Every structure is written in C-alpha cells, then in structure tokens.
Coordinates of C-alpha atoms in Angstrom, one line a residue:
Chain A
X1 CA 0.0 0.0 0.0
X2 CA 1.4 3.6 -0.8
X3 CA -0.1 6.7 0.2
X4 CA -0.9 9.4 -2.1
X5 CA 1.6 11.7 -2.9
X6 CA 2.1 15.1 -0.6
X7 CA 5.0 17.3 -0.2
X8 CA 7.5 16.5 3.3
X9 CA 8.7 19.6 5.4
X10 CA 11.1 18.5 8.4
X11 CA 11.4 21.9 10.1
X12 CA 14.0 22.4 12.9
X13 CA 12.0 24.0 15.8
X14 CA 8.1 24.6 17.1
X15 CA 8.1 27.9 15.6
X16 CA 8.7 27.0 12.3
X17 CA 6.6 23.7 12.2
X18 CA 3.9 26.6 13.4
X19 CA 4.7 28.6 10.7
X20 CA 4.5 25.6 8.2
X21 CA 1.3 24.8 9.9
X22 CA -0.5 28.0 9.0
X23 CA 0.7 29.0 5.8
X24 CA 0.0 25.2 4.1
X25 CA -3.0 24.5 3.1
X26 CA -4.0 20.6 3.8
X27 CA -1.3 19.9 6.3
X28 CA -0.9 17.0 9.0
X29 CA 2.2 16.7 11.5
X30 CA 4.0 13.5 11.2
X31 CA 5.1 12.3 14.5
X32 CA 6.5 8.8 15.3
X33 CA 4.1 8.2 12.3
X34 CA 2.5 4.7 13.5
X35 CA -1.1 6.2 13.8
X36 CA -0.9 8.6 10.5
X37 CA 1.3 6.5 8.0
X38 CA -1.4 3.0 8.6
X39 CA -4.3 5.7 8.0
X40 CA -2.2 7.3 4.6
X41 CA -1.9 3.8 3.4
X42 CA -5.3 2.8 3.4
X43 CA -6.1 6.7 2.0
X44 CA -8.0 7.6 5.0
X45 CA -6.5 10.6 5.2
X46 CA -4.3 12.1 1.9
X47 CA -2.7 15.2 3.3
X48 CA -0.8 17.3 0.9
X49 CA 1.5 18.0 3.1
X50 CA 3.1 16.3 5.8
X51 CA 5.3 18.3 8.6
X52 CA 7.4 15.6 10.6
X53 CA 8.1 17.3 13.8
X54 CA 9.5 14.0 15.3
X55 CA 12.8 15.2 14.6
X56 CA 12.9 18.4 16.8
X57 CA 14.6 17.9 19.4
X58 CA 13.4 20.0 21.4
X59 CA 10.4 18.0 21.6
X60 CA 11.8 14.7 23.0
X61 CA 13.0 13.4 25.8
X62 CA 11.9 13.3 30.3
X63 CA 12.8 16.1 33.0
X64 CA 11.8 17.5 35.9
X65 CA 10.4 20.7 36.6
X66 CA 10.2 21.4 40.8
X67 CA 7.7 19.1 41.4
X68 CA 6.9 17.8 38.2
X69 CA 7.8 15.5 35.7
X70 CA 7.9 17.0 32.1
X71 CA 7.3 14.6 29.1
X72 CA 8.5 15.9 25.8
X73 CA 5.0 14.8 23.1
X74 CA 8.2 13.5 20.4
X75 CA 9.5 11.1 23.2
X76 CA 9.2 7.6 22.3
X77 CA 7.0 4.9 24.1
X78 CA 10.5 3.1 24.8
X79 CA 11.7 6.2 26.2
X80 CA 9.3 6.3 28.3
X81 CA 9.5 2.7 29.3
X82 CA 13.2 2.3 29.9
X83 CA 13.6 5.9 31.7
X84 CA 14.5 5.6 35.4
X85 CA 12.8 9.2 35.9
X86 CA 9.2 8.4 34.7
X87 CA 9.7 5.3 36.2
X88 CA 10.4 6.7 39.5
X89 CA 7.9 9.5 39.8
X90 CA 5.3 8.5 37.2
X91 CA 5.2 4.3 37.7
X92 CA 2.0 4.8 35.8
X93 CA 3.1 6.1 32.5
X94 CA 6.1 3.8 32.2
X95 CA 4.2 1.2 32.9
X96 CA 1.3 2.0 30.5
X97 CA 4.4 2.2 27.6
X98 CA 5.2 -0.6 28.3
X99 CA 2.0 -2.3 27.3
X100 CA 2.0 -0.7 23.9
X101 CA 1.8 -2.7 20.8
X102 CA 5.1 -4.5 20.3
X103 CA 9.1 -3.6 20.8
X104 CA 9.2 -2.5 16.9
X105 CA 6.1 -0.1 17.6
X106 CA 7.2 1.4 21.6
X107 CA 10.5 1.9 19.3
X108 CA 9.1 4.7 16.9
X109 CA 5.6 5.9 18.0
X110 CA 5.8 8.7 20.2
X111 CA 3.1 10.0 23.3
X112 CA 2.3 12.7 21.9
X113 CA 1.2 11.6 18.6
X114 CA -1.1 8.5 20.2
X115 CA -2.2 11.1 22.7
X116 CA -3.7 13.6 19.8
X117 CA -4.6 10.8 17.6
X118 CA -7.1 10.0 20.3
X119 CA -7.8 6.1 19.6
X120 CA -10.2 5.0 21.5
X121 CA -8.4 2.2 22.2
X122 CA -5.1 3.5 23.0
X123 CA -3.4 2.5 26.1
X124 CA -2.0 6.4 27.4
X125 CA -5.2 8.1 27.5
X126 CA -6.4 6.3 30.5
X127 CA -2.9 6.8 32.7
X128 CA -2.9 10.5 31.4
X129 CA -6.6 10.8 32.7
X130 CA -5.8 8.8 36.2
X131 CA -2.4 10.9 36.9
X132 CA -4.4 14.3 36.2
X133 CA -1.5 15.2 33.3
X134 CA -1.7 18.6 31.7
X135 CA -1.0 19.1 27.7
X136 CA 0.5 22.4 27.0
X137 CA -0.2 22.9 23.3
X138 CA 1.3 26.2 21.5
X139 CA -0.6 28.1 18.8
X140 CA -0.6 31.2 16.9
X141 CA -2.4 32.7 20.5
X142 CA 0.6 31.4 22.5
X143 CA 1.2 28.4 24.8
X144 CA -2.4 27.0 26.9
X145 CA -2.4 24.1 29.2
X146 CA -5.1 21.6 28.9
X147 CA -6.6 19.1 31.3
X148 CA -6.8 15.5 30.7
X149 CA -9.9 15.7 31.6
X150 CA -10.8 18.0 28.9
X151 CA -8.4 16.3 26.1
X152 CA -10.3 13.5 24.5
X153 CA -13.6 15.1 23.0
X154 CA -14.8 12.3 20.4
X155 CA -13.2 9.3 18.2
X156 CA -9.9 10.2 17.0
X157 CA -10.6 13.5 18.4
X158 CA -8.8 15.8 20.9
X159 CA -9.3 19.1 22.4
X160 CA -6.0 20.4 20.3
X161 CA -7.0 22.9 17.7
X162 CA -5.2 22.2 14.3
X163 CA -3.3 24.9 14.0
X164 CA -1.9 23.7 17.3
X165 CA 0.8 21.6 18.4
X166 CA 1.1 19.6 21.4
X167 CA 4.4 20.0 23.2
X168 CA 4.4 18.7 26.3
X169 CA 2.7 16.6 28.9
X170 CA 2.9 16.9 32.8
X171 CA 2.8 15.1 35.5
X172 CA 2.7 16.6 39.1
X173 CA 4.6 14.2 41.8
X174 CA 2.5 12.0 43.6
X175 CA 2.3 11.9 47.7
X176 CA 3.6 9.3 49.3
X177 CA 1.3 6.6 50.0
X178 CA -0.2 6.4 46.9
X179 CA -0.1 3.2 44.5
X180 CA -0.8 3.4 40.2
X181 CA -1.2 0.1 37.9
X182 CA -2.2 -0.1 34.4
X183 CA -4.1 -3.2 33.5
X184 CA -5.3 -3.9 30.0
X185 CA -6.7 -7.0 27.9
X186 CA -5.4 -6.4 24.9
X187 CA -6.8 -7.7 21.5
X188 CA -5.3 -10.9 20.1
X189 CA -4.4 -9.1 16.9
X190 CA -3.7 -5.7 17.3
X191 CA -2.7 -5.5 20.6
X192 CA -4.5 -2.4 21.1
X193 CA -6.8 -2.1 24.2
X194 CA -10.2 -3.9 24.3
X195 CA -10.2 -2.3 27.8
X196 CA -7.7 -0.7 29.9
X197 CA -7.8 0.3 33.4
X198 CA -5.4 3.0 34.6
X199 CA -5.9 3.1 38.7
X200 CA -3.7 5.5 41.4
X201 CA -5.1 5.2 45.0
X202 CA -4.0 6.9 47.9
X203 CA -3.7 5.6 50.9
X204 CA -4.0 7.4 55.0
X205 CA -4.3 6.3 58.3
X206 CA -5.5 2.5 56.8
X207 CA -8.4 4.6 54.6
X208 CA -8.3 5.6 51.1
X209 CA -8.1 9.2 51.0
X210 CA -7.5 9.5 46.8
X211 CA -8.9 7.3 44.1
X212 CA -8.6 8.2 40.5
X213 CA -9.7 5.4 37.6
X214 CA -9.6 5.6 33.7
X215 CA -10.9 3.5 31.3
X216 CA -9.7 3.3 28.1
X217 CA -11.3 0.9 24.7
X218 CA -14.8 1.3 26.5
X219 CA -16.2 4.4 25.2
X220 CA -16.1 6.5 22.7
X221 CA -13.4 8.1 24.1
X222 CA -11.8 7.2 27.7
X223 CA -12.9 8.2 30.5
X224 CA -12.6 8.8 34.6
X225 CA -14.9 6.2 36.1
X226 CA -16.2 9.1 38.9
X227 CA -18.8 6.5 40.6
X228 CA -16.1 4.2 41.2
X229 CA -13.8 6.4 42.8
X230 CA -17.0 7.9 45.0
X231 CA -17.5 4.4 46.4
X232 CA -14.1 3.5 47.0
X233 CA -13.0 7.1 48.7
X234 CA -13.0 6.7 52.7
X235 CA -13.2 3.2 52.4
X236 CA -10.6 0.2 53.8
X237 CA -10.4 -1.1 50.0
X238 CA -11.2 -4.1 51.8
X239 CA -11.8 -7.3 48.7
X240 CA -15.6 -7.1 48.9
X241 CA -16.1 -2.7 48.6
X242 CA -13.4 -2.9 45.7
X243 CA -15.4 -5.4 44.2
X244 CA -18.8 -3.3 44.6
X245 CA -17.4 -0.2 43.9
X246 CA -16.0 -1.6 40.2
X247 CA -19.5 -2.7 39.3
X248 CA -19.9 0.8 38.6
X249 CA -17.1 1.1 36.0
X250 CA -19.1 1.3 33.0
X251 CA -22.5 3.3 34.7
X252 CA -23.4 5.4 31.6
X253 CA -21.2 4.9 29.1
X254 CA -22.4 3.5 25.7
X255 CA -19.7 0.9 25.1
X256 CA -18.2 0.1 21.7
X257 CA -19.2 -2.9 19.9
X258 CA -16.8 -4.8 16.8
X259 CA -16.7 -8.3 16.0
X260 CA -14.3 -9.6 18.8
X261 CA -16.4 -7.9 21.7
X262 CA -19.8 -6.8 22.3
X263 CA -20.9 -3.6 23.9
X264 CA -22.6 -6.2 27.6
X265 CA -18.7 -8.2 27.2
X266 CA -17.0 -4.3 27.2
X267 CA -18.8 -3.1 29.4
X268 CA -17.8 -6.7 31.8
X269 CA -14.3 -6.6 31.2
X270 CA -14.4 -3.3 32.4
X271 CA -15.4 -3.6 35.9
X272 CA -13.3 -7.0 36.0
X273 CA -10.6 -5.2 35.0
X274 CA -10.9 -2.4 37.6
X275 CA -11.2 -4.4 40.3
X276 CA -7.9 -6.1 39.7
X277 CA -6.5 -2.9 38.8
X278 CA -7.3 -1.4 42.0
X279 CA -6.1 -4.2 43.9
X280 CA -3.0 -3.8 42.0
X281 CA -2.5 0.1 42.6
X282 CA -3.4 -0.7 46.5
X283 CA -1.1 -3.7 46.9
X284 CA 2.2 -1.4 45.9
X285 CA 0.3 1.7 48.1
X286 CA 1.5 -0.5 50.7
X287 CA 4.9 -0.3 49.4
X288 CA 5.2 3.2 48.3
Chain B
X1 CA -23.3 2.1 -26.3
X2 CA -20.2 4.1 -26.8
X3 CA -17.3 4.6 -24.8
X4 CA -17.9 5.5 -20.9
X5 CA -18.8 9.0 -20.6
X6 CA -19.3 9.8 -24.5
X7 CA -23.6 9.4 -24.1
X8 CA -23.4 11.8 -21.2
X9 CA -21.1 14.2 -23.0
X10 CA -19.6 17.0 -20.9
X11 CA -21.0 17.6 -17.3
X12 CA -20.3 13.7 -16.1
X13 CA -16.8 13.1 -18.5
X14 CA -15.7 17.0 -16.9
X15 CA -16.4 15.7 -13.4
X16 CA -14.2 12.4 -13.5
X17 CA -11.5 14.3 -14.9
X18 CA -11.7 16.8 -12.0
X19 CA -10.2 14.4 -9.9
X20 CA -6.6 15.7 -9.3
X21 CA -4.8 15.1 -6.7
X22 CA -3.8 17.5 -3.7
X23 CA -0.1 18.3 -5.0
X24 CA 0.9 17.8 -8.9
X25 CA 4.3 16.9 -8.7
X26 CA 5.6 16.0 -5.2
X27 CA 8.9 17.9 -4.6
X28 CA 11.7 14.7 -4.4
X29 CA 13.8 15.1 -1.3
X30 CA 17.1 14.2 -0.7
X31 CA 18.1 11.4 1.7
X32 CA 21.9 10.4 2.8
X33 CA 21.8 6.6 4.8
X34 CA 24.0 4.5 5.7
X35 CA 22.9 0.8 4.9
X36 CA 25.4 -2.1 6.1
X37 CA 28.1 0.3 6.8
X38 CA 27.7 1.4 3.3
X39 CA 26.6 5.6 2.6
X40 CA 24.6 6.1 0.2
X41 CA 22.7 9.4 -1.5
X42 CA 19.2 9.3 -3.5
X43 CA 16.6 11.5 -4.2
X44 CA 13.4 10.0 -3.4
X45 CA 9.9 11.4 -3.5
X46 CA 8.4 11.6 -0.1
X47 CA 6.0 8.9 0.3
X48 CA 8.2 5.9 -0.6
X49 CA 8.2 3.8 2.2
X50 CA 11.7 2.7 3.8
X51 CA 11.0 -1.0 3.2
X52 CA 10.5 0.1 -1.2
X53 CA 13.8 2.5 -0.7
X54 CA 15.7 -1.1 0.5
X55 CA 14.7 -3.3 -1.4
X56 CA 14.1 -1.5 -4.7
X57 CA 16.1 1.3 -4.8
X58 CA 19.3 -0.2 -3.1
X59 CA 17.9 -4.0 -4.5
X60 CA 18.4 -5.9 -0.5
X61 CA 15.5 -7.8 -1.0
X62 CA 16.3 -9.5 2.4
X63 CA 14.3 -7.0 4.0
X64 CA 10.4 -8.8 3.5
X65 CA 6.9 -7.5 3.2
X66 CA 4.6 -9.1 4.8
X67 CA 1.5 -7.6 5.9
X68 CA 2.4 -4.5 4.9
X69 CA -0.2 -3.1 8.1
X70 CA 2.5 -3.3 10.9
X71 CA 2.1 -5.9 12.1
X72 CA 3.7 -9.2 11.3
X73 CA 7.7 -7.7 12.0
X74 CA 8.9 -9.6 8.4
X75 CA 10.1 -5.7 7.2
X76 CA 11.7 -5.3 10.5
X77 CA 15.1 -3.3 10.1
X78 CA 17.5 -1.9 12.8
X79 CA 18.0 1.7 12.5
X80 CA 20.2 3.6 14.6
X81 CA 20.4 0.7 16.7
X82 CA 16.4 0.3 17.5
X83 CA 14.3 -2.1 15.8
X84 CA 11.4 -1.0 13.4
X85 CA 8.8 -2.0 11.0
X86 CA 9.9 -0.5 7.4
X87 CA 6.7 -0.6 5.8
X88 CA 5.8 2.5 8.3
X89 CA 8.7 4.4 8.3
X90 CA 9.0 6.9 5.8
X91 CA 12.6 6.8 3.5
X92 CA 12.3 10.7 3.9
X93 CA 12.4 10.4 8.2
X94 CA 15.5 8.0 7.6
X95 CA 17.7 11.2 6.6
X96 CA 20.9 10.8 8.3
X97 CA 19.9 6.9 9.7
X98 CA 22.4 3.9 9.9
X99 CA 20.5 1.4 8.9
X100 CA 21.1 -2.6 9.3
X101 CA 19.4 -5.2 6.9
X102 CA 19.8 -9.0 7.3
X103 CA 22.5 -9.0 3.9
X104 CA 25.0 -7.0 7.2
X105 CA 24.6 -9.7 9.8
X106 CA 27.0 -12.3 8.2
X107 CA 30.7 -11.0 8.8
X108 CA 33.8 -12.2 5.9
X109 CA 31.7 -15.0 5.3
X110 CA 30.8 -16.3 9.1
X111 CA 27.4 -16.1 10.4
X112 CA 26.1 -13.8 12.9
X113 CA 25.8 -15.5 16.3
X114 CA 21.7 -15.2 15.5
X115 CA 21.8 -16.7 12.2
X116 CA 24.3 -19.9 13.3
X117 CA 21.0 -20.2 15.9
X118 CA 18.2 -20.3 13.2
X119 CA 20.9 -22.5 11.4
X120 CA 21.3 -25.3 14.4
X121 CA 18.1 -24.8 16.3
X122 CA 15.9 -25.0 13.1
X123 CA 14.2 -21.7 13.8
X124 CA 12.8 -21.6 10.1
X125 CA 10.9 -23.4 7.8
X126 CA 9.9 -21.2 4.5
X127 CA 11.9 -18.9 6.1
X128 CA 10.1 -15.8 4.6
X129 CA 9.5 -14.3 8.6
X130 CA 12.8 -15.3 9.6
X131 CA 15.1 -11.6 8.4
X132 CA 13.1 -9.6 10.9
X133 CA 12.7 -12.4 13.4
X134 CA 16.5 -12.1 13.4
X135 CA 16.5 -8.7 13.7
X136 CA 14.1 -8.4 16.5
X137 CA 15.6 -11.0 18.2
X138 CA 18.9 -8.9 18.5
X139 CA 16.9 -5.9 19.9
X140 CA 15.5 -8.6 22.7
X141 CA 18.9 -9.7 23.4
X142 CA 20.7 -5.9 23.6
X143 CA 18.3 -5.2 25.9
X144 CA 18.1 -8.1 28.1
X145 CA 21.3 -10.8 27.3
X146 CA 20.0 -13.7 28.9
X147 CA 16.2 -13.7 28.8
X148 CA 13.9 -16.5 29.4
X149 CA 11.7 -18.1 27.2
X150 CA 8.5 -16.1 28.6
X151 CA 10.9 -12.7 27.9
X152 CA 11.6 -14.3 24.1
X153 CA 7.8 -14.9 23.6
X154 CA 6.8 -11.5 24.7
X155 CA 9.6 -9.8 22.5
X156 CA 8.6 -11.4 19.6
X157 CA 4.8 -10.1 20.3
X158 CA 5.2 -7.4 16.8
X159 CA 6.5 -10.8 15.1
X160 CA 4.5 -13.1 13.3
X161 CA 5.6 -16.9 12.0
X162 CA 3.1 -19.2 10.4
X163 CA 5.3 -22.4 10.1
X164 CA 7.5 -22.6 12.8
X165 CA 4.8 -22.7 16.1
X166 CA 7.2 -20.5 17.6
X167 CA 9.4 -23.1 19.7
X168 CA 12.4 -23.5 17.5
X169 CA 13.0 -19.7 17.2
X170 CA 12.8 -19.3 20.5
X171 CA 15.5 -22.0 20.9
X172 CA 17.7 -20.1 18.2
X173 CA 17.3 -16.9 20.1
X174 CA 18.5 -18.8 23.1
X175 CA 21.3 -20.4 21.3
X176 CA 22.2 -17.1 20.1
X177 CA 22.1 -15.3 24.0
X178 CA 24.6 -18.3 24.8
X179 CA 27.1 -17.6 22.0
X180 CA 27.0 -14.0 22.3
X181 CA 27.6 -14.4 25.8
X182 CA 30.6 -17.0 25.3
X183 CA 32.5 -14.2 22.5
X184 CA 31.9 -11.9 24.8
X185 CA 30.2 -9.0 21.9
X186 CA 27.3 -7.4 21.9
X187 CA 23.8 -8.3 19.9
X188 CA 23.5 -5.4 17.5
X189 CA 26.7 -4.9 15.5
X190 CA 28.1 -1.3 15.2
X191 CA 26.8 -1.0 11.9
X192 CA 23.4 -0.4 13.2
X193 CA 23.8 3.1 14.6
X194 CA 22.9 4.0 18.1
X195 CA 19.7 5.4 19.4
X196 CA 20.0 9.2 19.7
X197 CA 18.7 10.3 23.2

C-alpha cells in the first residue's frame, strides 16, 4: 500500500513547524508516524502536506520541573519505558508504555502523537486521565495548558486545535502513600486495548483518601470512572467494597461494539478489570 | 453504447477528470543513509516507504513485506540501533539513519551468532519471517542478554511466523544469548547506529 503523494517539510523547531502549519493548506504533522502512515496507506487521510516534527529535538526526551515531571510529546513509548525518571515518579506512565503494541512499535511511536490521535483504544489516554497530566499545546495565540480531563472530545478526536501543536505533557509528583497500575486485555491481533484500566489510590491512616480510575477501549473516548472512585473514597479497600465499587465502572457509558467484543462483554471486562487494577495500585500503596 | 462518458457528453466526463490530486508533482527530497556500513545518496519522492527504498532502490531484497499493516515484524530493520517496522517508516524520516538489513549480519563470510542459531536450532521453515525475526531477536537480546523463554515470547509479540509454532525460534534466540555471551560482543553490530537520546 502507498499513500498518495504530498509534499515533506522536516522543520528544525516549534516555531517554524507553526509557521508551516499555517501557511499550508492541507497539512498534517507527522510524529512517530505509527497512527498517521497506517491511515495514509489505506487513503483515510491524503494530506498534501506532511510536517514531521518527530525530529525536533526540542520535543523529545523526560525532565523534571520542581515538582513535576515534564514529558516531551516526540518522546518515544520506549523512552518512556526504559527511563529511570518516569519510572520513578510516574510508575504509571512507564508502565502503560510498556504495554503498547510490540518492541518495533514502543521503538518509533511517540506519546504525543497517540495522545492527539485520540484512539479510542489506546493504552496512554487512561494513565494521562488517572495521573491528572496537563497538555500544553502552543498556537498562533501562544502556549495553553489543557486538562486530561478536557483532552479526548470524540473518536480520534482531541481538544488540540489544528493549527496547534502539542508540546508537552505533565505530570505533578504524587504523595507518598499512593499506589498506580495499568491493567489492560489487549486484542489478540492488534494489541490495542479492548479495555484498559489505569488506577492511582492513595492511601492514609488505613483509609483511602484518593482514588482516581480511567478506562480506556470502552467508550467512545476514555474516560474517569467518577462512581467508582465515589464508592471507594474513605473506604478500607477491603476485597468485597473494591469489588462493589468496580460494578460501577461502566455506569453510563455507551460501550463500543466490533466483531471480537460486544458492547454487555466491554462493558464486563471493564469492571473485571478495575477491580484487579485497583487491587494492583493498592497492593504497591502498601509499598510506596 | 459508446465509450464511458461519451452518451453523457460534458458535465459527467468533466467531473471524473476533475479528480486531481492535492499536489501535482511531489517535490523529491534528498536522503543520505547508511545501509550495512555502506553511505549512500538518493533522491526519493516523499512517500516511498523505507521498506521500497531497501529493497528497490538499493535491491536488498532481504528485507520482507509481509502484511504491509504493521504488524507481522517480516520488514523489521534496525536503525540507529532500535528495531522497526519498514513498511511504516517513511525513506524521507531516515535522513541521516544507519540502517542494518539481514544482507549485514553475516561477517567475511561467518554467520552472525543469530543466524548460526536459526541454522542449528531449526528456527525456520519457508523462512520468509525469519530476516526480521533475526532482527528483533537482536533488539530482545541488547536489551536483556540472557532472557527467558517467557521474555523471548513477549519480544517477539510485533513478530508473526506461520510455520515454525514458535518453539524452535525461541530456541535459536536462546542459542544465540549463549554464543553472544561466550565471545563476549554485543547483539547489535556497530553498523546499526545508536539510538540518539
């Protein structure tokens, strides 16, 4: 399969991809690529021209900033993966990497690129939603921050304008106490999520004081199960109210339906799933 | 009935020829690689895949296509010393790349620790999967020497075999971890670059 033809622009820094960005007509940016080159193939999508930002450098790579843990959107899901500093102070996201389709894939794609991409089976969006990460984007406007919970807006759709470009995600240090896992069941082909469960409790005095839960491959787009957390907040997390509180995992949520699961088998896998994903996040609370 | 779009004269044959595409002549771009230690300089036209630039342009058919969807590994390449799928890498974003095929494991004529293993352990039967199950493999061992046999399996997740079951290349991979470790080298040769960080 070849994609149609389009003219390449590898620009150097943000600004000038920005420039790029508004003066073509019928641009896309090229990240890692392994979202927009499979959709080019198939002439999904035939953009006339194609910006490749994954080679600013800028762009890539982990550091801290005080508190918090800056994510550069060109940095690879390997990166991410193997990098003592996410996996020190954000378990989560390396964790979640980790998990992504195979070596060859985590090799190339990059976060930001599956973040904007906005599959609604993609493994980050529901450790981006359960860590409360903030996207900075920059634009013609200037530099804005947006919430996770205000990122995914629809199938393969995202809150970032498209005359915007997603720099950076961040992640503010967790308190002690507090315990993430990522738990998916991943489809036999593709590898991508039928449904993931990203989970970070917090733990005080023997009670849960925190409890933040997204679901990813359910919905439309993923999501923060709220009536889950409700019911597990002030609890023991004893085995019985995890188990009760993750029957709510799916409350309201019109689940997707293909050929390998139906929307009532979603919709079960879900609430399985966040049960043994909170048990998971509790069990290294202990350890934190 | 005459030819298509005679009968309907101008309004339908105008509207089928109005289909142009988005840019007339694609601006070629100039890419420098080095493939198997060897540079090279083309001009290619942005959307040829790396997996058409290797095999037709520089003729190391080695380097399969399989699925062509990214999935089953068989285009699997190491550039700058990380394993990817070819068929969804652009030649364009290999500017400046070193690039390993298969035809640069083999060294003045003696077989790269990985390839003596598919050769003893019988880790191939049509052998079409087996270049970027080589590959891969290498990328598994520079990252973890001596793994086990669940660590092979889950490795060789982006890699897909329809003859073997599986069982003899992970005993080839193993056979390779042992000989690697014995010469005392690494997996990936120098030739296939280092990952920028």
């Amino acid at each position: 399969m070849i994609p149609a033809a389009f003219d390449y622009h590898a620009p150097a820094s943000v600004d000038e991809a920005l420039r790029l960005l508004r003066s073509l007509p019928d641009a896309k940016l090229l990240a890692g690529g392994h979202s927009l080159l499979p959709m080019m193939k198939l002439r999904v999508v035939s953009p006339g021209h194609v910006i490749d930002i994954g080679r600013i450098q800028a762009l890539c790579g982990v550091r801290e900033d005080g508190r918090a843990l800056v994510i550069g959107a060109m940095t690879t899901h390997w990166a991410i993966e193997s990098s003592p500093l996410v996996r020190a102070r954000a378990p989560l996201l390396a964790e979640c990497a980790s998990r992504i389709g195979d070596i060859q894939v985590r090799n190339v794609g990059t976060i930001g690129g599956s973040l904007v991409h906005a599959d609604p089976a993609a493994d980050y969006p529901a450790a981006v939603l359960a860590v409360e990460a903030e996207m900075t984007v920059v634009g013609a406007e200037g530099r804005r921050t947006i919430r996770a919970r205000d990122f995914f807006t629809g199938v393969l759709s995202s809150a970032v304008r498209a005359d915007e470009i997603l720099t950076e995600i961040r992640v503010s240090a967790l308190p002690p106490g507090t315990g993430q896992a990522y738990l998916k069941f991943p489809h036999p082909a593709s590898g991508f999520a039928v449904v993931g469960v990203a989970a970070v409790v917090r733990l005080r005095g023997g009670r849960c004081e925190d409890a933040r839960i997204g679901v990813t491959g359910v919905g439309p787009t993923a999501y923060r199960a709220e009536a889950v957390e409700k019911a597990l907040v002030g609890t023991t997390l004893d085995d019985r109210t995890i188990a009760a509180a993750a029957e709510h995992a799916a409350d309201g949520v019109e689940a997707n339906e293909d050929l390998f699961a139906t929307p009532d088998y979603r919709a079960h896998l879900a609430r399985v799933f966040t049960k043994r994903a909170v048990r998971a996040a509790l069990e290294r609370a202990g350890r934190a | 009935m005459g030819r298509e779009g005679k009968e309907d004269g101008g309004e339908g044959a105008k509207l089928r020829n109005d289909v142009s595409p988005s840019v007339e002549a694609p601006v070629k771009k100039a890419i420098s690689v080095t493939v198997n230690g060897v540079p090279y300089r083309h001009e290619v036209e942005p959307r040829l895949l790396l997996v058409y630039y290797l095999r037709e342009v520089l003729g190391l058919t080695g380097t399969h296509i399989g699925c062509d969807t990214t999935s089953c590994g068989a285009c699997t390449v190491i550039m700058n010393g990380l394993a990817v799928k070819s068929c969804t890498v652009l030649a364009v974003q290999a500017e400046g790349a070193t690039i390993l095929t298969v035809e640069g494991l083999a060294k003045d004529r003696t077989l790269h620790p990985i390839q003596e293993g598919f050769w003893e352990e019988h880790g191939l039967q049509c052998g079409f999967c087996t270049p970027g199950m080589m590959l891969t493999a290498l990328q598994i061992l520079e990252r973890n020497p001596e793994p086990s046999e669940e660590e092979i399996r889950h490795g060789l997740d982006g890699n897909l075999c329809r003859c073997t079951g599986y069982q003899h290349i992970v005993n080839s991979i193993r056979y390779a971890s042992r000989k690697i470790k014995e010469e005392g080298g690494t997996a990936i040769p120098e030739t296939a670059g280092r990952e920028r960080r």
